[in-house]
Tab-separated table of C-alpha atoms and ligand atoms in Angstrom:
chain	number	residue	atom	x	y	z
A	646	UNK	CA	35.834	209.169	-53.013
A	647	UNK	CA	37.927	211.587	-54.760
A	648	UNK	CA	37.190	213.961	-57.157
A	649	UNK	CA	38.501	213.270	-60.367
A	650	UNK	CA	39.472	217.345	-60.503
A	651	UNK	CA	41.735	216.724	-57.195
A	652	UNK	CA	44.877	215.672	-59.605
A	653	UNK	CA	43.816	218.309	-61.652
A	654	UNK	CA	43.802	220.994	-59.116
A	655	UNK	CA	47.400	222.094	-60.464
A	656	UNK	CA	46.311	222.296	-64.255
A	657	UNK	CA	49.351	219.748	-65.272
A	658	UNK	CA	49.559	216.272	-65.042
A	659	UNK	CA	53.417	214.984	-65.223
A	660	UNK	CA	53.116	211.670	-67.500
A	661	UNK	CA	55.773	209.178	-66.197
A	662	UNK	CA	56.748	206.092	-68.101
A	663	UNK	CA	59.291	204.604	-65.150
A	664	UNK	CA	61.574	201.421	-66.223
A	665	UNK	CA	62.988	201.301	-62.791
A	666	UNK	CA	60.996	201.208	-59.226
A	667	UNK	CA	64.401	202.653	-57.772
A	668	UNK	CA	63.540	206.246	-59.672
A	669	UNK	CA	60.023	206.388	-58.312
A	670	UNK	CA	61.100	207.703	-55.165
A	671	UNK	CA	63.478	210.535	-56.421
A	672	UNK	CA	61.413	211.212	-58.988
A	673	UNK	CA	58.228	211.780	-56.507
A	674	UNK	CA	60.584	214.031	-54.291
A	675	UNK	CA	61.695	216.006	-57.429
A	676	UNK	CA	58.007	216.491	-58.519
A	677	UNK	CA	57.630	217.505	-54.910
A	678	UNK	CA	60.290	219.776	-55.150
A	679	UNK	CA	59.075	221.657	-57.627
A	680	UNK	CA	55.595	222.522	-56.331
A	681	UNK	CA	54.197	219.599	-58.644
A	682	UNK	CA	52.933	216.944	-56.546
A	683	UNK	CA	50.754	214.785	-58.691
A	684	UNK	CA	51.857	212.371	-60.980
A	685	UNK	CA	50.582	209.598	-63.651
A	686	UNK	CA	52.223	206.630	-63.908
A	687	UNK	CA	51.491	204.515	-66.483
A	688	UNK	CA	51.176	200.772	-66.682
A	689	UNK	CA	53.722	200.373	-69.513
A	690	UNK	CA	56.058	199.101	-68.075
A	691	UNK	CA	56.878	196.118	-65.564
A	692	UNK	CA	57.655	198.724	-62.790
A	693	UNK	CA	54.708	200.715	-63.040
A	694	UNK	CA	52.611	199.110	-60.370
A	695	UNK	CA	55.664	198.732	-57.381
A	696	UNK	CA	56.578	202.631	-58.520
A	697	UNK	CA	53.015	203.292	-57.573
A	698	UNK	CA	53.112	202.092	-54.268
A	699	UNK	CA	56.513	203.672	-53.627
A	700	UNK	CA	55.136	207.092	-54.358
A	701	UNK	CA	51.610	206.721	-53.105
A	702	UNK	CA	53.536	205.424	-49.887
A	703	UNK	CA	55.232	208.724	-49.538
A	704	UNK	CA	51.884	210.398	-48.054
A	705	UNK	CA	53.003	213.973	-50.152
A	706	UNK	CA	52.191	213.071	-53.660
A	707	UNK	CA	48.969	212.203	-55.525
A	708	UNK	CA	49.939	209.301	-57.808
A	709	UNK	CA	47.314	207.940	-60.523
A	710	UNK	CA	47.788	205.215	-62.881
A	711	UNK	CA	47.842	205.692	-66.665
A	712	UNK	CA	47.462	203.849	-69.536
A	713	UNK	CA	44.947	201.660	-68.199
A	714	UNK	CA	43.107	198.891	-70.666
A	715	UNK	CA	41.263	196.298	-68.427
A	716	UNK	CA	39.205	195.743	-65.663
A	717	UNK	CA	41.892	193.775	-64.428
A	718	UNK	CA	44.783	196.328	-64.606
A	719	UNK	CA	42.067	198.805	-62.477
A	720	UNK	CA	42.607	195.972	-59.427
A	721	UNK	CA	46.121	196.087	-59.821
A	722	UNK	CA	46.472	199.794	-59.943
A	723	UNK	CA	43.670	200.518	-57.351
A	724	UNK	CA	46.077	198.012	-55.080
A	725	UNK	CA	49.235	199.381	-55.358
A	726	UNK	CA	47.815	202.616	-54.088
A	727	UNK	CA	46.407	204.702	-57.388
A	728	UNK	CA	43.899	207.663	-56.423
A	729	UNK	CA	42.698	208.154	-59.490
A	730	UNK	CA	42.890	206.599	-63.188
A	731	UNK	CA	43.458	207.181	-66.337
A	732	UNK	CA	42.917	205.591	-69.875
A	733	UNK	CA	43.790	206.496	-73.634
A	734	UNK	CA	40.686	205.780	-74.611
A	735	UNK	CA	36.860	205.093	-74.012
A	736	UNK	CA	36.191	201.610	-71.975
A	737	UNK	CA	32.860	200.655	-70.195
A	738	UNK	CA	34.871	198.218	-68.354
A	739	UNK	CA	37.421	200.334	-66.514
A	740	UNK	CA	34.749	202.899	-66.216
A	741	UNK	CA	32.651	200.902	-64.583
A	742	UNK	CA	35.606	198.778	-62.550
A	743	UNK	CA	36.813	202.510	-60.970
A	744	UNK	CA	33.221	202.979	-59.953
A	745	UNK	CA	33.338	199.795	-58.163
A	746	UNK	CA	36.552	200.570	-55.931
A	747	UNK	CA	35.248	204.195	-55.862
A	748	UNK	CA	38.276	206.166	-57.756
A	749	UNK	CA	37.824	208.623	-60.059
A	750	UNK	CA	38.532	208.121	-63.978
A	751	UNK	CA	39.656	210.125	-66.584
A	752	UNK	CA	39.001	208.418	-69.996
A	753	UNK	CA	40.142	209.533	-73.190
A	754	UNK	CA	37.657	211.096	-75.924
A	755	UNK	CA	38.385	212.982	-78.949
A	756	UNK	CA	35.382	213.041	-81.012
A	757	UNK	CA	31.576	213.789	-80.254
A	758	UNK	CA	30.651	209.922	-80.352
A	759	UNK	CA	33.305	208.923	-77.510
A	760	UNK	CA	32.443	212.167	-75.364
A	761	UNK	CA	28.477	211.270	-75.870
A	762	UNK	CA	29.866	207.473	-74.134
A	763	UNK	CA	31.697	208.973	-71.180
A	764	UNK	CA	28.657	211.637	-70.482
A	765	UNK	CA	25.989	208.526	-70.891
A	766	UNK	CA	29.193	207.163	-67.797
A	767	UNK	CA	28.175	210.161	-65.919
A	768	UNK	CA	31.226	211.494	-66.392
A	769	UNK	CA	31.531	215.160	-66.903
A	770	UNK	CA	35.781	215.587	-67.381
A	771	UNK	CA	37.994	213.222	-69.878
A	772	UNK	CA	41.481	213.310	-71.210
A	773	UNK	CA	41.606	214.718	-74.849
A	774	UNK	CA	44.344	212.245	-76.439
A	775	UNK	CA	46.613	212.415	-78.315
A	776	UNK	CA	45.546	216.798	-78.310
A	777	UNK	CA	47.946	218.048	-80.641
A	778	UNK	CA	47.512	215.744	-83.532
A	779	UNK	CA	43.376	215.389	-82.787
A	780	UNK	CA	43.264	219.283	-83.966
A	781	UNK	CA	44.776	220.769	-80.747
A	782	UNK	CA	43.245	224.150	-78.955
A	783	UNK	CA	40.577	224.273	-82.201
A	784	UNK	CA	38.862	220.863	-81.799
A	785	UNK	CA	38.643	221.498	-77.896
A	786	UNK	CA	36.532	225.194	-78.806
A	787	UNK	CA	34.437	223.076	-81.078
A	788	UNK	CA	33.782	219.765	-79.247
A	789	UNK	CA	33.040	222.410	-76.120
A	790	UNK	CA	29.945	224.242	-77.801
A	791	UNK	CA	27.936	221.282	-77.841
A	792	UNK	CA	28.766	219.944	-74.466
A	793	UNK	CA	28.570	222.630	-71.618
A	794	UNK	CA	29.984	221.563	-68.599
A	795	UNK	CA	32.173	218.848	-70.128
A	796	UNK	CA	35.593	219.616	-69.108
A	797	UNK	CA	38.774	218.451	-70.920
A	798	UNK	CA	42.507	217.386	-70.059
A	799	UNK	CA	44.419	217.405	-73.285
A	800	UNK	CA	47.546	215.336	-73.504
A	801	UNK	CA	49.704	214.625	-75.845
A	802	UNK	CA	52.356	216.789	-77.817
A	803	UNK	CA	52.053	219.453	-75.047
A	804	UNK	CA	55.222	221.042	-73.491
A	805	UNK	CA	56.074	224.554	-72.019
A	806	UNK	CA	55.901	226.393	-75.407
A	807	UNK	CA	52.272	225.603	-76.004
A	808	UNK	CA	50.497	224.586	-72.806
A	809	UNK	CA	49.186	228.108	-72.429
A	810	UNK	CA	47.861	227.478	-75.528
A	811	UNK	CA	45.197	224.859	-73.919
A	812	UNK	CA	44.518	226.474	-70.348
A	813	UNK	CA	43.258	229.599	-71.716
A	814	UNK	CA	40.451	227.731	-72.573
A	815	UNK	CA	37.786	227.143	-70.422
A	816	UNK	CA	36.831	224.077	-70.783
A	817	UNK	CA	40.397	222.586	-69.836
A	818	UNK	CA	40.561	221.480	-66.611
A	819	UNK	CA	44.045	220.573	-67.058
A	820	UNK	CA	46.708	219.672	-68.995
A	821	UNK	CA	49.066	216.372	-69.646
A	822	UNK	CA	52.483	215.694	-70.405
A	823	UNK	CA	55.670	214.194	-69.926
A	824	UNK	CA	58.098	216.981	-71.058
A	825	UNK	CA	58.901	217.435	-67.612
A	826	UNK	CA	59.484	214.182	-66.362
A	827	UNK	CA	60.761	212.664	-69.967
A	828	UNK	CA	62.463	209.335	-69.706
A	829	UNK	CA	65.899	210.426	-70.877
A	830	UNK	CA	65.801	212.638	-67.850
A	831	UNK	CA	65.047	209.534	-65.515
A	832	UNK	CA	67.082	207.568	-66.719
A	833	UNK	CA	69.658	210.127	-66.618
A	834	UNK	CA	69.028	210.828	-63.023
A	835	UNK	CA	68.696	214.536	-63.891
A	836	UNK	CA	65.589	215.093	-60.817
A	837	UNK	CA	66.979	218.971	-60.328
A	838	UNK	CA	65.921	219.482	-63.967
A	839	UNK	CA	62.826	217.601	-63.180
A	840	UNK	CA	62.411	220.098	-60.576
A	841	UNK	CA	63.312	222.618	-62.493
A	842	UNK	CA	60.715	221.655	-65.381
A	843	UNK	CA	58.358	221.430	-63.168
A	844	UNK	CA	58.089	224.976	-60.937
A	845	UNK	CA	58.522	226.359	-64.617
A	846	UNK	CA	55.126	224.422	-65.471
A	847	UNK	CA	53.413	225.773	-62.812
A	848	UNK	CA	54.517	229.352	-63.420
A	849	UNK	CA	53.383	228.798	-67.160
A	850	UNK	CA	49.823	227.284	-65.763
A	851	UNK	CA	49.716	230.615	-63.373
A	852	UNK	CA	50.332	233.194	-66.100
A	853	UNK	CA	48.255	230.964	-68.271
A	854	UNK	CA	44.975	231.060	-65.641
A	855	UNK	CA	45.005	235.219	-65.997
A	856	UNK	CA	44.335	235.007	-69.762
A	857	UNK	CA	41.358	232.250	-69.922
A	858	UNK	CA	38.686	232.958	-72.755
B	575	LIG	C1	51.617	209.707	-73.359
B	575	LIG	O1	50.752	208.942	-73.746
B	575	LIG	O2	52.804	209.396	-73.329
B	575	LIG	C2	51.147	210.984	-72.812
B	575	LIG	O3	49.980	211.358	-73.421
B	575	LIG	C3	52.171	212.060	-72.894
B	575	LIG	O4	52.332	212.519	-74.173
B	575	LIG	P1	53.576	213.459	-74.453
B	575	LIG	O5	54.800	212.604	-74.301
B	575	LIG	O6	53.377	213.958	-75.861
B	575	LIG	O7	53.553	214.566	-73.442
């Protein structure tokens, strides 16, 4: 099974929302491109599970699905070729449907309560959603005290002028967004800004990794 940190290994998570399967490849190569291969596509729209399979199909990309609410959608996902999982919120049903086809889950928790649920899971990592308007880099410091070990993806309002914000914390695995993969960009077929976006992410998540506290 893998590790729910493998996505996570380059501290960003692009957030895709794709209306058409015909950008999923491009926009996989593009992520590629710029030294970002992992992606999160999420099931909100019609072409999220086919766009799924075309990138997982490309063998060079880690592709996860997003946005997931049901048991049900977990099948789907798991199907078209999802590694790994993630969901806005808190559900004992897709937690427990992932553990079943053996992929990793992120789900999302903002206050003690919900982090208390995914721990009771066995979980030790969830997505902190929506981060900026759930207090931002100041809830994560105090929601971290009382769980050691717990380890936190915020998403959510996050884009190259604050991301460094979040990984200088240590208690964020990672972080999520779709600044660099936006929709207008898609749709615009701009993937050489998508590339561009991207390697700049990485260099921010870099510079970011010498100044954790
Ligand atoms: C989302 O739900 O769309 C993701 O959390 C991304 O949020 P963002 O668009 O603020 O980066």
């Amino acid at each position: 099974m893998t590790d729910v940190l493998t996505p996570l290994a380059y501290r960003i998570v692009p957030v895709v929302v794709l209306d058409e399967v015909e950008d999923a490849d491009p926009l996989a190569a593009a992520l590629v491109a710029g030294g970002l291969p992992v992606a999160e596509v999420t099931f909100r729209t019609p072409a999220a599970r086919d766009a799924i399979q075309v990138m997982a199909e490309r063998g060079d990309i880690l592709v996860g699905a997003g946005t997931i609410l049901t048991a049900h959608q977990v099948d789907a996902a798991v199907a078209a070729g999802a590694s790994f999982v993630v969901s806005p919120g808190f559900s004992s049903a897709v937690v427990e449907r992932c553990a079943e086809h053996g992929v990793p889950v992120l789900p999302g928790a903002v206050t003690a309560t919900e982090i208390q649920a995914a721990l009771e899971a066995g979980l030790d990592v969830v997505k902190f959603f929506p981060a900026a308007t759930s207090g931002g880099p100041a809830a994560i410091r105090a929601l971290a005290a009382p769980f050691p070990g717990l380890r936190f993806v915020p998403t959510g309002g996050i884009g190259a002028d604050n991301l460094a914000d979040y990984l200088t914390i240590d208690a964020v695995a990672a972080v999520g967004g779709s600044w660099m993969v936006s929709r207008s960009l898609i749709s615009a077929g701009s993937f050489a800004e998508v590339s561009r976006l991207a390697r700049e992410a990485v260099g921010l998540a870099n510079a970011a990794a010498t100044g954790r506290q």
